Amino acid sequence: MRFVDEAIIQVDAGAGGNGCVSFRREKFIPYGGPDGGDGGKGGSIYMVADPDANTLVDYRYTRKFRAERGQGGMGANCSGKGGADVVLKVPVGTTIVDEDTGEVLGDLVESGQRLLVAQGGRGGLGNIHFKSSTNRSPRKSTPGHEGDSRRLKLELKVLADVGLLGLPNAGKSTFIRAVSAAKPKVADYPFTTLVPNLGVVDIERHRSFVMADIPGLIEGASEGAGLGIRFLKHLARTRYLLHLVDVAPIDGSDPVENVQIIAGELKKFSPTLATLPRWLVLNKMDQVLPEERDELAAGIVERLGWSGPVFQTSGLTGEGAMQVCYRLMEAIEEQRRVEQEDPEAARLEQEKRQQLEQESRLRIEELRIQQRAAWQARKDAGLNDEDDDDGDWDDEDGPEIIYQR
Ligand SMILES: Nc1nc2c(ncn2[C@@H]2O[C@H](COP(=O)(O)OP(=O)(O)OP(=O)(O)O)[C@@H](O)[C@H]2O)c(=O)[nH]1
Ligand SMILES: [Mg+2]
């Protein structure tokens, strides 16, 4: 299945039904008064977080949603029936933004959470409401009100406590396989992982956290190289970043430089994301002789001027991997505790997340505009391949951001 984490949809709530003009007509009652009922209310549109949904792919196919209008009022003072509501299911972790104003309407982060995104119109009034001492046979009624119409942007971000970060082939997927039941594909070529994978790391009963394996980053990713940086937004909700680096890369590159490349890309994507606690994981240590490991690690740490936590691991043999997770669990629990006890800390954390989401949204939008311009330029020069028109590219809107090559 395609993993889609963005979609733009149109929602139109139903209009209210019109009020009715009608008069009582009964045998032996020649001038029956007004009895036109009110129109029913229009159907509203809601979004609800569904734990069984994993992607927004359905919203790539169907993009317009309309709720029923209310029925018109009827004689004998009967109100029209209300239009049925529409409930759209989205994955847990979906943010709903008004595409035209940029306003965040809501964040559906809990299973079952519901958000009204388009209110149905009120029904019009029947002529029964317009009766007065001076006008006993009003011919007036009001039409139903329009329902809300909106363009919505749906953004899915995975909910994870810890995000794995690193160059392609650093061993991220192997690592998550070692510590959780997640089984993303592992291979010795870059960009094996194309979509985020989540794994639950169980420390013991009732103590666990969620880890996200995201596609590898390369130099220039913030300008769109490789798979770009768009999936970095999935790190926006994580609390810790594990920065994996291959200590003995077969291409002979320098692990220190490799760490710096990622740090640079992270910063270009979002300065706030770059301030999240990032732990250095010197991975593939099985490639280094045991007696040489500490020295190698110390050298890397020194050259980087690294002052945060550092670990030596091998995702392949599993060595050291769970130790990282125990420390992560403690740190996450400590952070949760602080936020529970100190409202000010919780507020600051919340603010930081909002800032982060804002930065990532702007950055992705910027990149999208650049890509669209580049695509247009290629098109004008007649350089686009036939296939450029589908898949990654949207007919009307230029390129879409999706996880597929
Ligand atoms: N020796 C050794 N090889 C490893 C280790 N971890 C991963 N590898 C190998 O390195 C290659 C890449 O591993 P992946 O886990 O797919 O790397 P990745 O970071 O997920 O790569 P992308 O998904 O492409 O970004 C595979 O051939 C793995 O078998 C390790 O700890 N030691
Ligand atoms: Mg991978």
Short mmCIF file of C-alpha atoms and ligand atoms in Angstrom, two decimals:
data_model
loop_
_atom_site.label_atom_id
_atom_site.label_comp_id
_atom_site.label_asym_id
_atom_site.label_seq_id
_atom_site.Cartn_x
_atom_site.Cartn_y
_atom_site.Cartn_z
CA MET A 1 0.00 0.00 0.00
CA ARG A 2 1.17 3.49 -0.74
CA PHE A 3 2.06 5.55 2.29
CA VAL A 4 0.65 9.01 1.80
CA ASP A 5 1.11 11.64 4.47
CA GLU A 6 -0.47 14.68 2.86
CA ALA A 7 -3.68 15.35 1.06
CA ILE A 8 -5.81 18.31 0.17
CA ILE A 9 -9.52 17.83 0.18
CA GLN A 10 -12.62 19.91 -0.27
CA VAL A 11 -15.43 19.60 2.23
CA ASP A 12 -18.86 21.07 1.69
CA ALA A 13 -21.36 20.78 4.49
CA GLY A 14 -25.02 20.60 3.55
CA ALA A 15 -27.17 23.71 3.30
CA GLY A 16 -30.18 23.96 5.54
CA GLY A 17 -33.57 23.21 4.02
CA ASN A 18 -35.81 26.13 3.11
CA GLY A 19 -38.62 27.22 5.34
CA CYS A 20 -42.07 26.51 3.99
CA VAL A 21 -45.01 28.77 3.22
CA SER A 22 -48.24 26.93 3.79
CA PHE A 23 -51.70 27.52 5.27
CA ARG A 24 -53.97 25.28 7.16
CA ARG A 25 -56.69 23.95 4.93
CA GLU A 26 -59.39 22.06 6.63
CA LYS A 27 -63.02 21.59 6.04
CA PHE A 28 -65.09 24.18 7.91
CA ILE A 29 -62.03 26.30 8.72
CA PRO A 30 -61.98 28.79 5.88
CA TYR A 31 -59.05 30.93 6.94
CA GLY A 32 -56.64 28.52 8.59
CA GLY A 33 -53.50 30.26 9.76
CA PRO A 34 -49.96 29.72 8.50
CA ASP A 35 -48.53 26.25 9.15
CA GLY A 36 -45.32 26.15 7.08
CA GLY A 37 -42.56 24.31 8.99
CA ASP A 38 -38.86 25.01 9.22
CA GLY A 39 -36.22 23.52 6.97
CA GLY A 40 -34.02 20.77 8.41
CA LYS A 41 -30.38 21.52 9.21
CA GLY A 42 -27.73 20.61 6.69
CA GLY A 43 -25.39 17.71 7.38
CA SER A 44 -22.03 18.57 8.95
CA ILE A 45 -18.65 17.04 8.20
CA TYR A 46 -16.49 15.59 10.93
CA MET A 47 -13.07 14.00 10.96
CA VAL A 48 -12.30 11.23 13.37
CA ALA A 49 -9.03 9.54 14.29
CA ASP A 50 -9.25 5.87 13.42
CA PRO A 51 -6.63 3.52 14.87
CA ASP A 52 -7.02 1.16 11.91
CA ALA A 53 -6.08 3.76 9.32
CA ASN A 54 -2.38 4.13 8.56
CA THR A 55 -2.21 6.43 5.60
CA LEU A 56 -4.09 9.22 3.91
CA VAL A 57 -4.02 7.36 0.62
CA ASP A 58 -7.80 7.23 0.31
CA TYR A 59 -7.87 11.01 0.21
CA ARG A 60 -5.74 10.97 -2.89
CA TYR A 61 -8.47 9.28 -4.82
CA THR A 62 -11.54 10.91 -3.39
CA ARG A 63 -10.95 14.52 -2.64
CA LYS A 64 -14.38 16.05 -2.45
CA PHE A 65 -16.83 15.42 0.30
CA ARG A 66 -20.27 16.82 0.53
CA ALA A 67 -22.90 16.33 3.21
CA GLU A 68 -26.61 16.19 2.47
CA ARG A 69 -28.71 19.30 2.58
CA GLY A 70 -31.61 19.55 4.97
CA GLN A 71 -35.06 18.81 3.70
CA GLY A 72 -37.41 21.72 3.16
CA GLY A 73 -40.09 22.40 5.75
CA MET A 74 -43.60 21.17 5.03
CA GLY A 75 -47.18 22.10 5.71
CA ALA A 76 -48.98 21.10 8.90
CA ASN A 77 -46.04 22.61 10.77
CA CYS A 78 -43.68 19.79 9.85
CA SER A 79 -39.97 20.51 9.96
CA GLY A 80 -37.78 19.08 7.25
CA LYS A 81 -35.47 16.21 8.09
CA GLY A 82 -31.87 17.14 8.86
CA GLY A 83 -29.21 16.12 6.34
CA ALA A 84 -26.99 13.20 7.40
CA ASP A 85 -23.53 14.06 8.74
CA VAL A 86 -20.42 12.77 7.04
CA VAL A 87 -17.67 11.29 9.18
CA LEU A 88 -14.27 10.98 7.54
CA LYS A 89 -11.76 8.60 9.08
CA VAL A 90 -8.13 9.58 9.24
CA PRO A 91 -5.12 7.97 10.92
CA VAL A 92 -4.26 8.92 14.47
CA GLY A 93 -1.68 11.70 14.20
CA THR A 94 -3.41 13.71 11.48
CA THR A 95 -3.35 17.49 11.68
CA ILE A 96 -6.10 19.37 9.90
CA VAL A 97 -5.26 22.74 8.48
CA ASP A 98 -7.47 25.21 6.63
CA GLU A 99 -5.62 25.32 3.32
CA ASP A 100 -6.70 28.88 2.53
CA THR A 101 -6.00 30.57 5.85
CA GLY A 102 -3.28 28.27 7.17
CA GLU A 103 -5.16 27.98 10.45
CA VAL A 104 -4.67 24.70 12.28
CA LEU A 105 -8.16 23.44 12.97
CA GLY A 106 -7.11 20.52 15.06
CA ASP A 107 -4.72 17.73 15.80
CA LEU A 108 -6.27 14.28 16.01
CA VAL A 109 -3.80 12.53 18.25
CA GLU A 110 -6.03 10.19 20.19
CA SER A 111 -7.96 7.29 18.84
CA GLY A 112 -11.61 8.22 18.42
CA GLN A 113 -10.98 11.95 18.70
CA ARG A 114 -13.43 13.90 16.57
CA LEU A 115 -13.33 17.33 15.00
CA LEU A 116 -16.06 19.34 13.31
CA VAL A 117 -14.56 20.65 10.08
CA ALA A 118 -17.60 21.98 8.27
CA GLN A 119 -20.80 22.96 10.00
CA GLY A 120 -24.06 22.27 8.21
CA GLY A 121 -26.30 25.28 7.50
CA ARG A 122 -29.28 26.09 9.70
CA GLY A 123 -32.69 25.43 8.27
CA GLY A 124 -34.81 28.36 7.10
CA LEU A 125 -37.89 29.43 9.03
CA GLY A 126 -41.37 28.49 7.92
CA ASN A 127 -44.12 31.10 7.66
CA ILE A 128 -45.51 30.04 11.00
CA HIS A 129 -42.83 32.26 12.56
CA PHE A 130 -44.00 35.35 10.75
CA LYS A 131 -47.51 35.50 12.03
CA SER A 132 -48.36 38.70 13.87
CA SER A 133 -51.40 40.65 14.96
CA THR A 134 -51.19 42.73 11.82
CA ASN A 135 -50.33 39.92 9.44
CA ARG A 136 -52.31 36.77 9.91
CA SER A 137 -51.46 35.22 6.62
CA PRO A 138 -47.73 35.80 6.15
CA ARG A 139 -46.30 34.68 2.84
CA LYS A 140 -42.83 34.97 4.17
CA SER A 141 -40.35 32.22 4.96
CA THR A 142 -36.55 32.21 4.92
CA PRO A 143 -34.25 30.05 2.85
CA GLY A 144 -31.88 27.60 4.49
CA HIS A 145 -28.39 28.84 5.35
CA GLU A 146 -25.41 27.67 3.37
CA GLY A 147 -23.18 25.10 5.03
CA ASP A 148 -19.43 25.71 5.53
CA SER A 149 -17.18 25.03 2.57
CA ARG A 150 -13.51 24.56 3.13
CA ARG A 151 -10.33 23.36 1.55
CA LEU A 152 -8.49 21.28 4.08
CA LYS A 153 -4.97 20.10 4.17
CA LEU A 154 -4.50 16.83 5.99
CA GLU A 155 -1.05 16.15 7.33
CA LEU A 156 -0.10 12.88 8.91
CA LYS A 157 2.80 12.69 11.25
CA VAL A 158 3.68 9.45 12.92
CA LEU A 159 3.50 9.41 16.68
CA ALA A 160 6.81 8.25 18.03
CA ASP A 161 8.88 9.06 21.10
CA VAL A 162 12.19 8.41 19.42
CA GLY A 163 13.29 8.95 15.84
CA LEU A 164 16.19 7.27 14.08
CA LEU A 165 18.31 9.55 12.00
CA GLY A 166 21.22 8.80 9.71
CA LEU A 167 22.62 8.40 6.24
CA PRO A 168 21.28 5.62 4.05
CA ASN A 169 22.84 2.31 5.09
CA ALA A 170 23.71 3.55 8.58
CA GLY A 171 21.75 0.57 9.83
CA LYS A 172 18.56 2.26 11.03
CA SER A 173 16.19 -0.44 9.91
CA THR A 174 18.45 -3.18 11.23
CA PHE A 175 18.50 -1.36 14.55
CA ILE A 176 14.74 -1.09 14.89
CA ARG A 177 14.46 -4.77 13.99
CA ALA A 178 16.87 -5.57 16.81
CA VAL A 179 14.90 -3.75 19.48
CA SER A 180 11.27 -4.09 18.41
CA ALA A 181 8.92 -6.34 16.51
CA ALA A 182 8.97 -3.99 13.50
CA LYS A 183 10.39 -5.69 10.44
CA PRO A 184 11.26 -3.08 7.83
CA LYS A 185 13.28 -4.27 4.88
CA VAL A 186 17.06 -4.23 5.24
CA ALA A 187 19.43 -4.17 2.29
CA ASP A 188 22.90 -3.02 1.39
CA TYR A 189 21.77 -0.34 -1.02
CA PRO A 190 20.78 3.21 -0.09
CA PHE A 191 17.14 4.23 0.29
CA THR A 192 15.88 0.81 1.18
CA THR A 193 13.43 2.48 3.49
CA LEU A 194 10.96 4.71 1.67
CA VAL A 195 8.32 5.24 4.30
CA PRO A 196 8.47 5.66 8.05
CA ASN A 197 8.19 2.45 10.06
CA LEU A 198 7.16 2.34 13.66
CA GLY A 199 8.26 -0.16 16.25
CA VAL A 200 7.21 -0.52 19.86
CA VAL A 201 10.19 -1.06 22.12
CA ASP A 202 9.10 -3.08 25.14
CA ILE A 203 11.32 -2.58 28.13
CA GLU A 204 9.13 -4.53 30.50
CA ARG A 205 5.43 -4.78 31.25
CA HIS A 206 3.79 -1.36 31.03
CA ARG A 207 7.03 0.29 30.06
CA SER A 208 7.48 0.86 26.39
CA PHE A 209 8.03 3.56 23.84
CA VAL A 210 7.62 3.98 20.13
CA MET A 211 10.56 4.29 17.77
CA ALA A 212 10.35 5.55 14.20
CA ASP A 213 12.66 4.44 11.42
CA ILE A 214 12.59 7.04 8.67
CA PRO A 215 14.26 7.05 5.26
CA GLY A 216 17.95 7.98 5.12
CA LEU A 217 19.07 11.55 4.58
CA ILE A 218 21.90 12.62 2.32
CA GLU A 219 23.83 15.80 1.81
CA GLY A 220 21.67 18.36 0.01
CA ALA A 221 18.51 16.67 1.25
CA SER A 222 17.17 20.05 2.32
CA GLU A 223 17.39 21.10 -1.34
CA GLY A 224 15.61 17.96 -2.41
CA ALA A 225 18.50 15.53 -2.97
CA GLY A 226 17.72 11.85 -2.49
CA LEU A 227 14.32 11.52 -0.92
CA GLY A 228 14.57 15.09 0.33
CA ILE A 229 13.74 16.11 3.83
CA ARG A 230 9.99 15.97 3.81
CA PHE A 231 9.81 12.89 6.00
CA LEU A 232 11.80 14.76 8.64
CA LYS A 233 8.50 16.23 9.67
CA HIS A 234 7.74 12.83 11.14
CA LEU A 235 10.33 13.63 13.76
CA ALA A 236 8.38 16.70 14.84
CA ARG A 237 6.64 14.81 17.61
CA THR A 238 9.57 12.75 18.80
CA ARG A 239 11.38 13.61 22.02
CA TYR A 240 14.72 12.06 21.31
CA LEU A 241 16.68 11.56 18.16
CA LEU A 242 19.06 8.64 17.80
CA HIS A 243 21.68 9.61 15.31
CA LEU A 244 23.13 6.42 13.87
CA VAL A 245 26.48 6.48 12.18
CA ASP A 246 28.32 3.63 10.52
CA VAL A 247 31.78 3.56 12.12
CA ALA A 248 33.34 1.61 9.27
CA PRO A 249 31.57 2.61 6.08
CA ILE A 250 32.54 0.55 3.05
CA ASP A 251 32.71 3.61 0.85
CA GLY A 252 35.63 4.76 3.00
CA SER A 253 33.87 7.97 4.00
CA ASP A 254 34.61 9.65 7.31
CA PRO A 255 32.11 8.90 10.09
CA VAL A 256 32.74 12.35 11.59
CA GLU A 257 31.85 14.08 8.35
CA ASN A 258 28.88 11.81 7.98
CA VAL A 259 27.56 12.95 11.34
CA GLN A 260 28.09 16.59 10.40
CA ILE A 261 26.22 16.20 7.11
CA ILE A 262 23.12 15.02 8.90
CA ALA A 263 23.39 17.69 11.58
CA GLY A 264 23.62 20.33 8.86
CA GLU A 265 20.58 19.03 7.01
CA LEU A 266 18.62 18.86 10.22
CA LYS A 267 19.35 22.48 10.99
CA LYS A 268 18.42 23.64 7.50
CA PHE A 269 15.14 21.83 7.79
CA SER A 270 14.20 23.20 11.17
CA PRO A 271 16.44 24.96 13.68
CA THR A 272 14.07 23.87 16.42
CA LEU A 273 14.26 20.22 15.41
CA ALA A 274 18.02 20.54 15.61
CA THR A 275 17.68 21.50 19.29
CA LEU A 276 15.95 18.25 20.27
CA PRO A 277 18.14 15.96 22.35
CA ARG A 278 20.19 13.93 19.88
CA TRP A 279 22.16 10.90 21.01
CA LEU A 280 25.08 9.60 19.03
CA VAL A 281 24.99 5.90 18.22
CA LEU A 282 28.24 4.55 16.84
CA ASN A 283 26.82 1.64 14.93
CA LYS A 284 28.24 -1.45 13.19
CA MET A 285 30.83 -1.77 15.96
CA ASP A 286 31.02 -5.49 15.12
CA GLN A 287 33.19 -4.37 12.20
CA VAL A 288 35.84 -3.12 14.58
CA LEU A 289 38.12 -5.28 16.74
CA PRO A 290 36.93 -5.22 20.36
CA GLU A 291 40.22 -3.79 21.65
CA GLU A 292 40.05 -0.92 19.16
CA ARG A 293 36.47 0.17 19.78
CA ASP A 294 36.91 2.57 22.68
CA GLU A 295 39.76 4.36 21.02
CA LEU A 296 37.83 4.71 17.78
CA ALA A 297 34.80 6.02 19.66
CA ALA A 298 36.89 8.49 21.66
CA GLY A 299 38.47 9.79 18.46
CA ILE A 300 35.10 10.41 16.82
CA VAL A 301 33.72 12.10 19.91
CA GLU A 302 36.72 14.34 20.19
CA ARG A 303 36.76 15.38 16.56
CA LEU A 304 33.06 16.15 16.70
CA GLY A 305 33.37 18.00 19.97
CA TRP A 306 30.40 15.90 21.02
CA SER A 307 29.21 16.42 24.58
CA GLY A 308 25.92 14.48 24.58
CA PRO A 309 25.35 10.79 25.24
CA VAL A 310 27.29 8.33 23.06
CA PHE A 311 26.74 4.61 22.55
CA GLN A 312 28.51 1.79 20.79
CA THR A 313 26.19 -0.68 19.12
CA SER A 314 25.73 -3.29 16.47
CA GLY A 315 22.22 -3.63 15.15
CA LEU A 316 23.34 -6.78 13.38
CA THR A 317 24.46 -8.69 16.49
CA GLY A 318 22.21 -6.69 18.79
CA GLU A 319 25.15 -5.69 20.95
CA GLY A 320 24.52 -2.50 22.90
CA ALA A 321 21.19 -1.86 21.22
CA MET A 322 18.94 -2.59 24.19
CA GLN A 323 21.21 -0.57 26.48
CA VAL A 324 20.41 2.50 24.40
CA CYS A 325 16.73 1.70 24.77
CA TYR A 326 16.90 1.35 28.55
CA ARG A 327 18.47 4.78 28.78
CA LEU A 328 15.89 6.19 26.39
CA MET A 329 13.04 4.76 28.42
CA GLU A 330 14.37 6.40 31.57
CA ALA A 331 14.86 9.71 29.86
CA ILE A 332 11.36 9.64 28.37
CA GLU A 333 9.81 8.77 31.72
CA GLU A 334 11.75 11.53 33.41
CA GLN A 335 10.59 14.02 30.82
CA ARG A 336 6.97 12.92 31.20
CA ARG A 337 7.25 13.28 34.96
CA VAL A 338 8.69 16.79 34.75
CA GLU A 339 5.93 17.87 32.40
CA GLN A 340 3.27 16.42 34.64
CA GLU A 341 4.59 18.16 37.72
CA ASP A 342 5.57 21.45 36.18
CA PRO A 343 2.95 23.15 34.04
CA GLU A 344 5.45 25.74 32.87
CA ALA A 345 7.73 23.01 31.48
CA ALA A 346 4.76 21.43 29.74
CA ARG A 347 3.81 24.76 28.23
CA LEU A 348 7.31 25.37 26.92
CA GLU A 349 7.40 21.90 25.42
CA GLN A 350 4.08 22.52 23.74
CA GLU A 351 5.35 25.80 22.35
CA LYS A 352 8.45 24.15 21.00
CA ARG A 353 6.35 21.55 19.19
CA GLN A 354 4.22 24.21 17.60
CA GLN A 355 7.27 26.11 16.48
CA LEU A 356 8.72 22.94 15.07
CA GLU A 357 5.59 22.06 13.16
CA GLN A 358 5.39 25.56 11.78
CA GLU A 359 8.99 25.48 10.61
CA SER A 360 8.62 22.12 8.99
CA ARG A 361 5.43 23.16 7.25
CA LEU A 362 7.03 26.29 5.83
CA ARG A 363 10.15 24.44 4.76
CA ILE A 364 8.22 21.74 2.95
CA GLU A 365 6.05 24.32 1.25
CA GLU A 366 9.14 26.23 0.12
CA LEU A 367 10.65 23.09 -1.27
CA ARG A 368 7.44 22.21 -3.03
CA ILE A 369 7.39 25.61 -4.73
CA GLN A 370 11.00 25.16 -5.84
CA GLN A 371 10.30 21.70 -7.18
CA ARG A 372 7.26 22.89 -9.03
CA ALA A 373 9.23 25.71 -10.63
CA ALA A 374 11.98 23.29 -11.64
CA TRP A 375 9.41 20.91 -13.05
CA GLN A 376 7.76 23.71 -15.02
CA ALA A 377 11.14 24.84 -16.38
CA ARG A 378 11.90 21.31 -17.53
CA LYS A 379 8.48 21.03 -19.05
CA ASP A 380 8.92 24.32 -20.93
CA ALA A 381 12.24 23.05 -22.24
CA GLY A 382 10.52 19.84 -23.32
CA LEU A 383 12.74 17.81 -21.05
CA ASN A 384 10.22 16.05 -18.89
CA ASP A 385 9.82 12.35 -19.36
CA GLU A 386 6.44 10.97 -20.18
CA ASP A 387 6.13 9.48 -16.70
CA ASP A 388 6.78 12.77 -15.03
CA ASP A 389 3.15 13.57 -15.45
CA ASP A 390 1.88 10.93 -13.15
CA GLY A 391 2.88 9.33 -9.92
CA ASP A 392 4.81 12.03 -8.15
CA TRP A 393 3.13 14.81 -10.03
CA ASP A 394 -0.35 16.04 -9.68
CA ASP A 395 -2.18 17.10 -12.81
CA GLU A 396 -3.46 20.42 -11.62
CA ASP A 397 -1.23 21.27 -8.74
CA GLY A 398 2.19 20.25 -9.98
CA PRO A 399 4.13 17.83 -7.83
CA GLU A 400 2.57 16.17 -4.87
CA ILE A 401 4.56 14.98 -1.97
CA ILE A 402 4.23 11.26 -1.65
CA TYR A 403 6.41 8.43 -0.59
CA GLN A 404 6.95 6.61 -3.77
CA ARG A 405 9.66 6.53 -6.33
N1 LIG B 1 28.18 -5.35 10.03
C1 LIG B 1 27.04 -4.72 10.22
N2 LIG B 1 26.21 -4.50 9.18
C2 LIG B 1 25.05 -3.87 9.43
C3 LIG B 1 24.68 -3.43 10.74
N3 LIG B 1 23.48 -2.83 10.65
C4 LIG B 1 23.12 -2.88 9.36
N4 LIG B 1 24.05 -3.49 8.62
C5 LIG B 1 24.01 -3.72 7.16
O1 LIG B 1 24.03 -2.46 6.53
C6 LIG B 1 23.16 -2.45 5.39
C7 LIG B 1 22.14 -1.35 5.53
O2 LIG B 1 21.31 -1.64 6.64
P1 LIG B 1 19.86 -1.01 6.80
O3 LIG B 1 19.39 -1.38 8.18
O4 LIG B 1 19.01 -1.35 5.66
O5 LIG B 1 20.22 0.54 6.75
P2 LIG B 1 19.27 1.79 6.77
O6 LIG B 1 19.94 2.84 7.57
O7 LIG B 1 17.91 1.40 7.20
O8 LIG B 1 19.28 2.23 5.25
P3 LIG B 1 18.19 3.04 4.38
O9 LIG B 1 16.85 2.44 4.65
O10 LIG B 1 18.61 2.82 2.98
O11 LIG B 1 18.29 4.45 4.80
C8 LIG B 1 22.57 -3.84 5.31
O12 LIG B 1 23.34 -4.60 4.42
C9 LIG B 1 22.72 -4.37 6.73
O13 LIG B 1 22.81 -5.77 6.79
C10 LIG B 1 25.59 -3.72 11.82
O14 LIG B 1 25.36 -3.39 12.98
N5 LIG B 1 26.74 -4.35 11.49
MG MG B 2 16.19 1.44 6.21
#
